[in-house]
Tab-separated table of C-alpha atoms and ligand atoms in Angstrom:
chain	number	residue	atom	x	y	z
P	1	MET	CA	0.000	0.000	0.000
P	2	THR	CA	1.059	3.582	-0.561
P	3	GLY	CA	-0.523	6.988	0.088
P	4	LYS	CA	-2.374	8.648	-2.810
P	5	ILE	CA	-3.269	12.324	-2.677
P	6	ILE	CA	-7.078	12.407	-2.755
P	7	GLY	CA	-7.702	15.983	-1.591
P	8	LEU	CA	-5.945	19.344	-1.480
P	9	GLY	CA	-6.592	22.595	0.371
P	10	SER	CA	-4.921	25.952	0.775
P	11	TYR	CA	-5.341	29.271	2.496
P	12	LEU	CA	-3.677	32.600	1.782
P	13	PRO	CA	-4.331	35.637	3.982
P	14	ALA	CA	-6.303	38.485	2.399
P	15	LYS	CA	-3.759	41.260	2.892
P	16	VAL	CA	-1.628	41.854	-0.231
P	17	LEU	CA	1.801	43.466	0.080
P	18	THR	CA	2.999	44.659	-3.335
P	19	ASN	CA	6.535	45.481	-4.441
P	20	ASP	CA	5.515	49.133	-4.475
P	21	ASP	CA	4.402	48.831	-0.835
P	22	LEU	CA	7.819	47.358	-0.008
P	23	SER	CA	9.607	50.195	-1.787
P	24	LYS	CA	8.150	52.494	0.884
P	25	MET	CA	9.634	50.339	3.635
P	26	VAL	CA	13.159	49.548	2.334
P	27	ASP	CA	15.417	50.806	-0.467
P	28	THR	CA	14.056	48.669	-3.296
P	29	ASN	CA	11.733	48.891	-6.268
P	30	ASP	CA	9.281	46.813	-8.290
P	31	GLU	CA	11.675	46.452	-11.226
P	32	TRP	CA	14.524	44.991	-9.113
P	33	ILE	CA	12.283	42.539	-7.241
P	34	THR	CA	10.475	41.398	-10.396
P	35	GLU	CA	13.692	40.901	-12.362
P	36	ARG	CA	15.651	39.148	-9.599
P	37	THR	CA	12.877	37.024	-8.075
P	38	GLY	CA	9.742	36.978	-10.257
P	39	ILE	CA	7.696	38.153	-7.261
P	40	LYS	CA	5.123	40.922	-7.728
P	41	GLU	CA	3.200	40.570	-4.472
P	42	ARG	CA	2.851	38.343	-1.433
P	43	ARG	CA	0.214	37.786	1.290
P	44	ILE	CA	0.821	38.916	4.862
P	45	SER	CA	-1.211	37.452	7.694
P	46	ASP	CA	-3.306	39.377	10.154
P	47	PRO	CA	-1.770	38.830	13.611
P	48	LEU	CA	-5.193	38.218	15.186
P	49	THR	CA	-7.160	36.266	12.608
P	50	ASP	CA	-4.442	34.587	10.560
P	51	LYS	CA	-2.179	32.975	13.125
P	52	PRO	CA	-0.505	29.813	11.755
P	53	SER	CA	-2.878	27.765	13.943
P	54	GLN	CA	-5.838	29.457	12.233
P	55	MET	CA	-4.493	29.428	8.673
P	56	VAL	CA	-3.616	25.750	8.777
P	57	VAL	CA	-7.078	24.754	10.010
P	58	LYS	CA	-8.655	26.585	7.051
P	59	ALA	CA	-6.389	24.754	4.588
P	60	ALA	CA	-7.023	21.423	6.350
P	61	MET	CA	-10.823	21.886	6.237
P	62	GLN	CA	-10.641	22.608	2.525
P	63	ALA	CA	-8.534	19.491	1.912
P	64	VAL	CA	-11.042	17.344	3.844
P	65	GLU	CA	-13.892	18.792	1.795
P	66	ASP	CA	-11.977	18.318	-1.460
P	67	ALA	CA	-11.299	14.674	-0.576
P	68	GLY	CA	-14.940	14.124	0.412
P	69	ILE	CA	-13.960	12.276	3.584
P	70	ASP	CA	-15.303	12.295	7.125
P	71	PRO	CA	-12.573	13.891	9.288
P	72	LYS	CA	-13.396	11.303	11.957
P	73	ASP	CA	-11.715	8.690	9.738
P	74	ILE	CA	-8.324	10.478	9.666
P	75	ASP	CA	-5.831	8.358	11.610
P	76	LEU	CA	-2.730	10.581	11.425
P	77	ILE	CA	-2.077	14.321	11.138
P	78	VAL	CA	1.395	15.655	10.328
P	79	THR	CA	2.070	19.373	9.961
P	80	ALA	CA	5.213	21.083	8.718
P	81	THR	CA	6.008	24.493	10.150
P	82	THR	CA	8.890	26.613	11.398
P	83	THR	CA	6.754	29.519	12.551
P	84	SER	CA	4.053	28.104	14.817
P	85	ASP	CA	2.322	30.538	17.185
P	86	LEU	CA	2.417	27.756	19.800
P	87	MET	CA	5.554	26.347	21.400
P	88	PHE	CA	3.327	23.343	22.134
P	89	PRO	CA	1.052	21.555	21.531
P	90	THR	CA	1.597	20.920	17.847
P	91	LEU	CA	-0.442	22.535	15.113
P	92	SER	CA	-1.490	18.996	14.191
P	93	CYS	CA	-3.219	18.892	17.589
P	94	VAL	CA	-5.010	22.147	16.816
P	95	ILE	CA	-6.233	20.689	13.506
P	96	HIS	CA	-7.278	17.556	15.417
P	97	ARG	CA	-9.449	19.608	17.756
P	98	GLU	CA	-10.961	21.918	15.152
P	99	LEU	CA	-11.863	19.089	12.755
P	100	GLY	CA	-13.276	16.896	15.531
P	101	VAL	CA	-11.002	13.965	14.706
P	102	SER	CA	-11.257	10.808	16.859
P	103	GLU	CA	-8.780	9.932	19.614
P	104	GLU	CA	-7.591	6.984	17.511
P	105	CYS	CA	-5.533	9.492	15.479
P	106	GLY	CA	-1.840	10.282	16.021
P	107	THR	CA	-0.485	13.829	15.636
P	108	PHE	CA	2.941	15.401	15.307
P	109	ASP	CA	4.658	18.346	13.612
P	110	VAL	CA	7.909	18.460	11.669
P	111	ASN	CA	10.339	21.299	11.106
P	112	SER	CA	12.561	20.987	8.077
P	113	ALA	CA	12.329	24.645	6.961
P	114	CYS	CA	11.082	25.097	3.383
P	115	PRO	CA	11.124	21.380	2.428
P	116	GLY	CA	9.100	20.669	5.590
P	117	TRP	CA	5.968	19.624	3.710
P	118	ILE	CA	7.940	17.042	1.738
P	119	ALA	CA	9.441	15.701	4.994
P	120	ALA	CA	5.925	15.519	6.492
P	121	TYR	CA	4.623	13.774	3.357
P	122	ASN	CA	7.464	11.230	3.526
P	123	ALA	CA	6.827	10.582	7.222
P	124	ALA	CA	3.134	10.041	6.455
P	125	GLN	CA	4.011	7.616	3.653
P	126	GLY	CA	6.190	5.669	6.109
P	127	PHE	CA	3.166	5.226	8.407
P	128	ILE	CA	0.928	4.201	5.507
P	129	GLU	CA	3.417	1.781	3.960
P	130	GLY	CA	4.157	0.255	7.372
P	131	GLY	CA	0.428	-0.449	7.783
P	132	ASN	CA	0.078	2.034	10.651
P	133	ALA	CA	-2.213	4.609	9.001
P	134	LYS	CA	-4.827	4.616	6.231
P	135	LEU	CA	-5.974	8.219	5.972
P	136	VAL	CA	-3.487	10.989	6.702
P	137	LEU	CA	-3.715	14.764	6.670
P	138	VAL	CA	-0.378	16.371	5.723
P	139	ALA	CA	-0.270	20.150	6.194
P	140	GLY	CA	2.268	22.956	5.844
P	141	VAL	CA	1.916	26.484	7.208
P	142	GLU	CA	4.194	29.470	7.602
P	143	CYS	CA	3.983	32.992	8.926
P	144	THR	CA	7.527	34.138	8.109
P	145	SER	CA	6.307	37.748	8.270
P	146	ASN	CA	6.627	37.398	12.065
P	147	PHE	CA	10.330	36.589	11.762
P	148	VAL	CA	11.939	38.170	8.698
P	149	ASN	CA	14.019	41.279	9.178
P	150	TRP	CA	11.818	43.996	7.689
P	151	GLU	CA	14.838	46.298	7.469
P	152	ASP	CA	16.862	43.893	5.288
P	153	ARG	CA	15.888	44.320	1.633
P	154	GLY	CA	17.820	41.156	0.765
P	155	GLN	CA	15.299	38.971	2.602
P	156	CYS	CA	11.985	40.712	3.412
P	157	ILE	CA	11.057	41.015	-0.273
P	158	LEU	CA	11.095	37.232	-0.729
P	159	PHE	CA	8.629	35.830	1.750
P	160	GLY	CA	4.864	35.540	2.123
P	161	ASP	CA	2.473	33.761	4.502
P	162	GLY	CA	0.109	30.881	3.780
P	163	ALA	CA	-0.991	27.316	4.412
P	164	GLY	CA	-1.612	24.172	2.372
P	165	ALA	CA	-2.803	20.639	3.078
P	166	ALA	CA	-3.312	17.276	1.419
P	167	ILE	CA	-5.197	14.115	2.323
P	168	LEU	CA	-3.353	10.850	1.622
P	169	ARG	CA	-5.298	7.582	1.456
P	170	ALA	CA	-3.743	4.099	1.507
P	171	GLU	CA	-4.177	2.466	-1.907
P	172	GLU	CA	-2.456	-0.201	-3.968
P	173	GLY	CA	0.617	1.214	-5.653
P	174	LYS	CA	4.378	1.575	-5.830
P	175	PRO	CA	6.144	2.606	-2.612
P	176	ASN	CA	6.941	6.290	-2.050
P	177	GLN	CA	9.855	7.384	-4.266
P	178	PHE	CA	12.004	10.084	-2.731
P	179	ILE	CA	15.454	11.393	-1.858
P	180	MET	CA	16.133	13.623	1.186
P	181	ARG	CA	19.464	15.403	1.696
P	182	SER	CA	20.990	17.774	4.267
P	183	SER	CA	24.135	19.786	4.900
P	184	GLY	CA	24.327	20.909	8.536
P	185	LYS	CA	27.713	22.495	7.955
P	186	ARG	CA	25.967	25.054	5.732
P	187	MET	CA	23.352	26.042	8.318
P	188	ASP	CA	24.831	29.505	8.775
P	189	CYS	CA	23.602	30.807	5.442
P	190	LEU	CA	19.929	30.403	6.374
P	191	HIS	CA	18.771	30.264	9.976
P	192	CYS	CA	16.546	31.939	12.548
P	193	ASP	CA	17.466	31.577	16.206
P	194	ASN	CA	14.776	30.929	18.781
P	195	ALA	CA	13.717	34.244	20.235
P	196	MET	CA	12.597	32.523	23.448
P	197	GLN	CA	16.159	31.601	24.400
P	198	PRO	CA	17.374	33.150	27.690
P	199	ALA	CA	19.622	35.646	25.846
P	200	ARG	CA	16.416	37.415	24.842
P	201	MET	CA	16.301	38.700	28.412
P	202	ASN	CA	18.890	41.336	27.639
P	203	GLU	CA	18.328	44.038	25.061
P	204	GLU	CA	21.278	43.175	22.826
P	205	GLY	CA	20.523	39.484	22.894
P	206	PHE	CA	16.922	40.195	21.912
P	207	LYS	CA	17.978	42.184	18.849
P	208	GLU	CA	20.554	39.615	17.847
P	209	LEU	CA	18.410	36.549	18.346
P	210	THR	CA	15.159	37.659	16.790
P	211	LYS	CA	16.905	38.224	13.493
P	212	PHE	CA	16.185	36.014	10.543
P	213	ASN	CA	19.532	35.443	8.834
P	214	MET	CA	19.961	34.703	5.163
P	215	ASP	CA	22.925	34.894	2.830
P	216	GLY	CA	20.794	35.054	-0.313
P	217	ARG	CA	23.663	34.639	-2.744
P	218	GLU	CA	24.939	31.473	-1.029
P	219	VAL	CA	21.449	29.971	-0.859
P	220	PHE	CA	20.930	30.825	-4.528
P	221	LYS	CA	24.192	29.122	-5.564
P	222	PHE	CA	23.379	26.074	-3.443
P	223	ALA	CA	19.879	25.771	-4.913
P	224	VAL	CA	20.848	26.047	-8.579
P	225	THR	CA	23.654	23.515	-8.056
P	226	GLU	CA	22.044	20.899	-5.817
P	227	VAL	CA	18.385	20.868	-6.904
P	228	PRO	CA	18.970	19.885	-10.574
P	229	LYS	CA	21.453	17.245	-9.390
P	230	LEU	CA	18.904	15.930	-6.886
P	231	ILE	CA	16.233	15.632	-9.573
P	232	ARG	CA	18.624	13.786	-11.912
P	233	ASP	CA	19.571	11.437	-9.058
P	234	LEU	CA	15.874	10.857	-8.317
P	235	ALA	CA	15.223	9.905	-11.961
P	236	ALA	CA	18.208	7.529	-11.941
P	237	LYS	CA	17.246	5.961	-8.585
P	238	PHE	CA	13.640	5.299	-9.579
P	239	ASP	CA	14.285	4.709	-13.269
P	240	PHE	CA	12.038	7.307	-14.876
P	241	SER	CA	12.739	9.711	-17.709
P	242	LEU	CA	12.561	13.469	-17.148
P	243	GLU	CA	10.815	13.678	-20.517
P	244	ASP	CA	7.882	11.666	-19.175
P	245	VAL	CA	7.306	13.974	-16.210
P	246	ASP	CA	4.188	16.120	-16.656
P	247	TRP	CA	4.992	18.751	-14.024
P	248	PHE	CA	8.019	19.775	-11.980
P	249	VAL	CA	6.397	21.319	-8.910
P	250	MET	CA	9.227	23.266	-7.339
P	251	HIS	CA	9.464	25.196	-4.117
P	252	GLN	CA	8.513	28.766	-5.027
P	253	ALA	CA	11.561	30.640	-3.700
P	254	ASN	CA	12.811	32.576	-6.713
P	255	ALA	CA	11.706	32.350	-10.367
P	256	ARG	CA	15.366	32.522	-11.428
P	257	ILE	CA	16.152	29.379	-9.409
P	258	ILE	CA	13.282	27.588	-11.143
P	259	GLU	CA	14.439	28.840	-14.558
P	260	ALA	CA	18.032	27.748	-13.889
P	261	THR	CA	16.819	24.303	-12.791
P	262	ALA	CA	14.751	23.864	-15.963
P	263	LYS	CA	17.737	24.922	-18.068
P	264	LYS	CA	20.164	22.575	-16.322
P	265	LEU	CA	17.735	19.674	-16.682
P	266	LYS	CA	17.111	20.609	-20.336
P	267	VAL	CA	13.371	20.554	-19.688
P	268	SER	CA	10.964	23.197	-21.026
P	269	LEU	CA	10.141	25.884	-18.475
P	270	ASP	CA	6.476	25.313	-19.438
P	271	LYS	CA	6.622	22.179	-17.269
P	272	PHE	CA	7.499	24.263	-14.183
P	273	PRO	CA	4.269	25.844	-12.905
P	274	MET	CA	4.732	29.017	-10.852
P	275	ASN	CA	2.601	31.117	-8.548
P	276	ILE	CA	5.522	32.919	-6.906
P	277	MET	CA	4.528	36.206	-8.558
P	278	ARG	CA	1.418	36.245	-6.352
P	279	THR	CA	2.566	34.393	-3.222
P	280	GLY	CA	6.291	35.004	-2.682
P	281	ASN	CA	8.094	32.227	-0.832
P	282	THR	CA	5.632	30.625	1.603
P	283	SER	CA	8.257	28.129	2.821
P	284	SER	CA	6.732	24.790	3.823
P	285	ALA	CA	3.303	25.837	2.472
P	286	SER	CA	4.633	26.507	-1.009
P	287	ILE	CA	4.213	23.073	-2.628
P	288	PRO	CA	0.719	22.156	-1.347
P	289	VAL	CA	-0.511	25.700	-2.129
P	290	LEU	CA	0.749	25.348	-5.715
P	291	LEU	CA	-0.669	21.817	-6.090
P	292	LYS	CA	-4.090	23.047	-4.966
P	293	GLU	CA	-3.953	25.926	-7.433
P	294	MET	CA	-2.992	23.500	-10.230
P	295	LYS	CA	-5.895	21.234	-9.338
P	296	ASP	CA	-8.333	24.150	-9.337
P	297	ASN	CA	-7.175	25.506	-12.697
P	298	GLY	CA	-7.250	22.069	-14.365
P	299	GLN	CA	-3.474	21.640	-14.774
P	300	LEU	CA	-3.304	18.701	-12.386
P	301	LYS	CA	-5.068	15.530	-13.502
P	302	ARG	CA	-5.217	11.953	-12.235
P	303	GLY	CA	-2.378	9.743	-13.453
P	304	MET	CA	-0.002	12.627	-14.103
P	305	LYS	CA	3.652	12.149	-13.237
P	306	LEU	CA	5.057	14.793	-10.933
P	307	VAL	CA	8.432	15.677	-9.515
P	308	ILE	CA	8.155	17.815	-6.402
P	309	ALA	CA	11.348	19.407	-5.070
P	310	SER	CA	12.235	21.843	-2.334
P	311	PHE	CA	15.239	23.333	-0.523
P	312	GLY	CA	15.884	25.589	2.431
P	313	GLY	CA	17.342	26.122	5.895
P	314	GLY	CA	19.424	23.253	7.167
P	315	LEU	CA	20.479	23.262	4.544
P	316	THR	CA	17.992	20.641	3.394
P	317	TRP	CA	16.844	19.608	-0.074
P	318	ASP	CA	14.322	16.918	-0.906
P	319	ALA	CA	12.526	15.611	-3.976
P	320	ASN	CA	9.815	13.046	-4.738
P	321	TYR	CA	8.489	11.332	-7.840
P	322	ILE	CA	4.726	11.032	-7.577
P	323	GLU	CA	2.184	9.369	-9.821
P	324	TYR	CA	-0.765	11.581	-8.927
R	401	UT7	O1	13.524	28.941	0.715
R	401	UT7	C1	14.833	29.331	0.545
R	401	UT7	C2	14.928	30.752	0.938
R	401	UT7	N1	15.943	31.567	0.374
R	401	UT7	C3	16.225	31.709	-0.941
R	401	UT7	O2	15.704	31.054	-1.801
R	401	UT7	C4	17.210	32.780	-1.299
R	401	UT7	C5	17.885	32.544	-2.612
R	401	UT7	N2	18.534	33.777	-3.062
R	401	UT7	C6	17.884	34.697	-3.786
R	401	UT7	O3	16.725	34.561	-4.110
R	401	UT7	C7	18.680	35.903	-4.242
R	401	UT7	O4	20.044	35.748	-3.870
R	401	UT7	C8	18.149	37.253	-3.666
R	401	UT7	C9	16.812	37.608	-4.340
R	401	UT7	C10	17.966	37.178	-2.172
R	401	UT7	C11	19.127	38.355	-4.014
R	401	UT7	O5	19.316	38.410	-5.417
R	401	UT7	P1	20.786	38.449	-6.045
R	401	UT7	O6	20.612	38.547	-7.498
R	401	UT7	O7	21.546	37.256	-5.506
R	401	UT7	O8	21.356	39.797	-5.490
R	401	UT7	P2	22.657	40.044	-4.614
R	401	UT7	O9	22.446	39.620	-3.206
R	401	UT7	O10	23.839	39.500	-5.361
R	401	UT7	O11	22.756	41.621	-4.652
R	401	UT7	C12	22.991	42.340	-5.876
R	401	UT7	C13	22.812	43.826	-5.591
R	401	UT7	C14	23.557	44.275	-4.328
R	401	UT7	O12	24.005	45.595	-4.568
R	401	UT7	P3	25.537	45.870	-4.995
R	401	UT7	O13	26.361	45.294	-3.876
R	401	UT7	O14	25.737	45.145	-6.304
R	401	UT7	O15	25.584	47.341	-5.111
R	401	UT7	C15	22.484	44.313	-3.282
R	401	UT7	O16	22.762	45.222	-2.244
R	401	UT7	O17	21.430	44.113	-5.348
R	401	UT7	C16	21.290	44.770	-4.077
R	401	UT7	N3	20.008	44.356	-3.511
R	401	UT7	C17	18.859	45.004	-3.774
R	401	UT7	N4	18.577	46.108	-4.519
R	401	UT7	C18	17.289	46.488	-4.574
R	401	UT7	C19	19.764	43.302	-2.696
R	401	UT7	N5	18.456	43.249	-2.409
R	401	UT7	C20	17.874	44.297	-3.062
R	401	UT7	C21	16.541	44.761	-3.162
R	401	UT7	N6	16.293	45.862	-3.922
R	401	UT7	N7	15.507	44.155	-2.535
């Protein structure tokens, strides 16, 4: 048995922050951001009504409705996030409560930065393939707007908030096909220290520790080098041809990274759907949000062959081959 995606859901906050809005906050402009990233606007959550714990429930409810299942039958919930509004319990527990899921259901969250949803998906597949779950909700949610440095034009222009979710059901099929990689020694180029650490108690420590740190150039170089290699390795490991893949659903971090990946793989850019112009980088929500959009606009159809790939803080980079 393996997990098949039978439902998708997403939620983006209503507030739009355009490049022109950003140009009033930091020294930047629409032309630079569009050319260097492909982003035109991103969504920013309302601190009262769009907490991660609220956004993720909305995406989860939509996924349940899309799948046409009774939430009482879900037997595992896994949520990927790096920006939860709760230290504990997990956001999976919040979804559990809000959807009225039975006590026969396990819950846990994962943090693997931007590829978090893929890590959560792979964990869920492990439960399904081991015979320990039949119906799993896999969610991803981020509110990076609470953490990015709004004075650093090299990072605040990139990110947006949002949530996505999928329902996986155990069905006959090939086992999950994936590769996950990490490079802890490169963690310095993308990290955010925990603001609740004791050093926050003094003024300097607070300023230092609440900062989201990103060496954009290093992350860019890493992504355009490692992601194409990862996808080639995935094709070799699971013996499929890149030509037969219908869609390459990439983490929406920068349109230039996606373009460089397509070029290196010698695959038409038309096979790389993008919504980054409207969403920015929503971290672990980026892939399920894009999948839901593709389903809604008719791009995603049963039987299609997908490669999903993501990269981010860790550094981590993961990819899966999915027969949808
Ligand atoms: O999920 C993973 C998360 N992170 C990423 O994916 C980050 C990957 N990296 C990137 O997307 C790109 O590196 C950035 C978009 C962050 C930056 O683009 P870049 O083409 O690598 O620019 P750069 O850092 O090499 O900077 C080029 C110039 C610099 O000016 P000088 O030194 O040449 O005078 C920057 O100061 O552009 C300047 N710059 C900006 N100018 C206007 C940097 N950010 C901005 C800005 N507006 N927002």
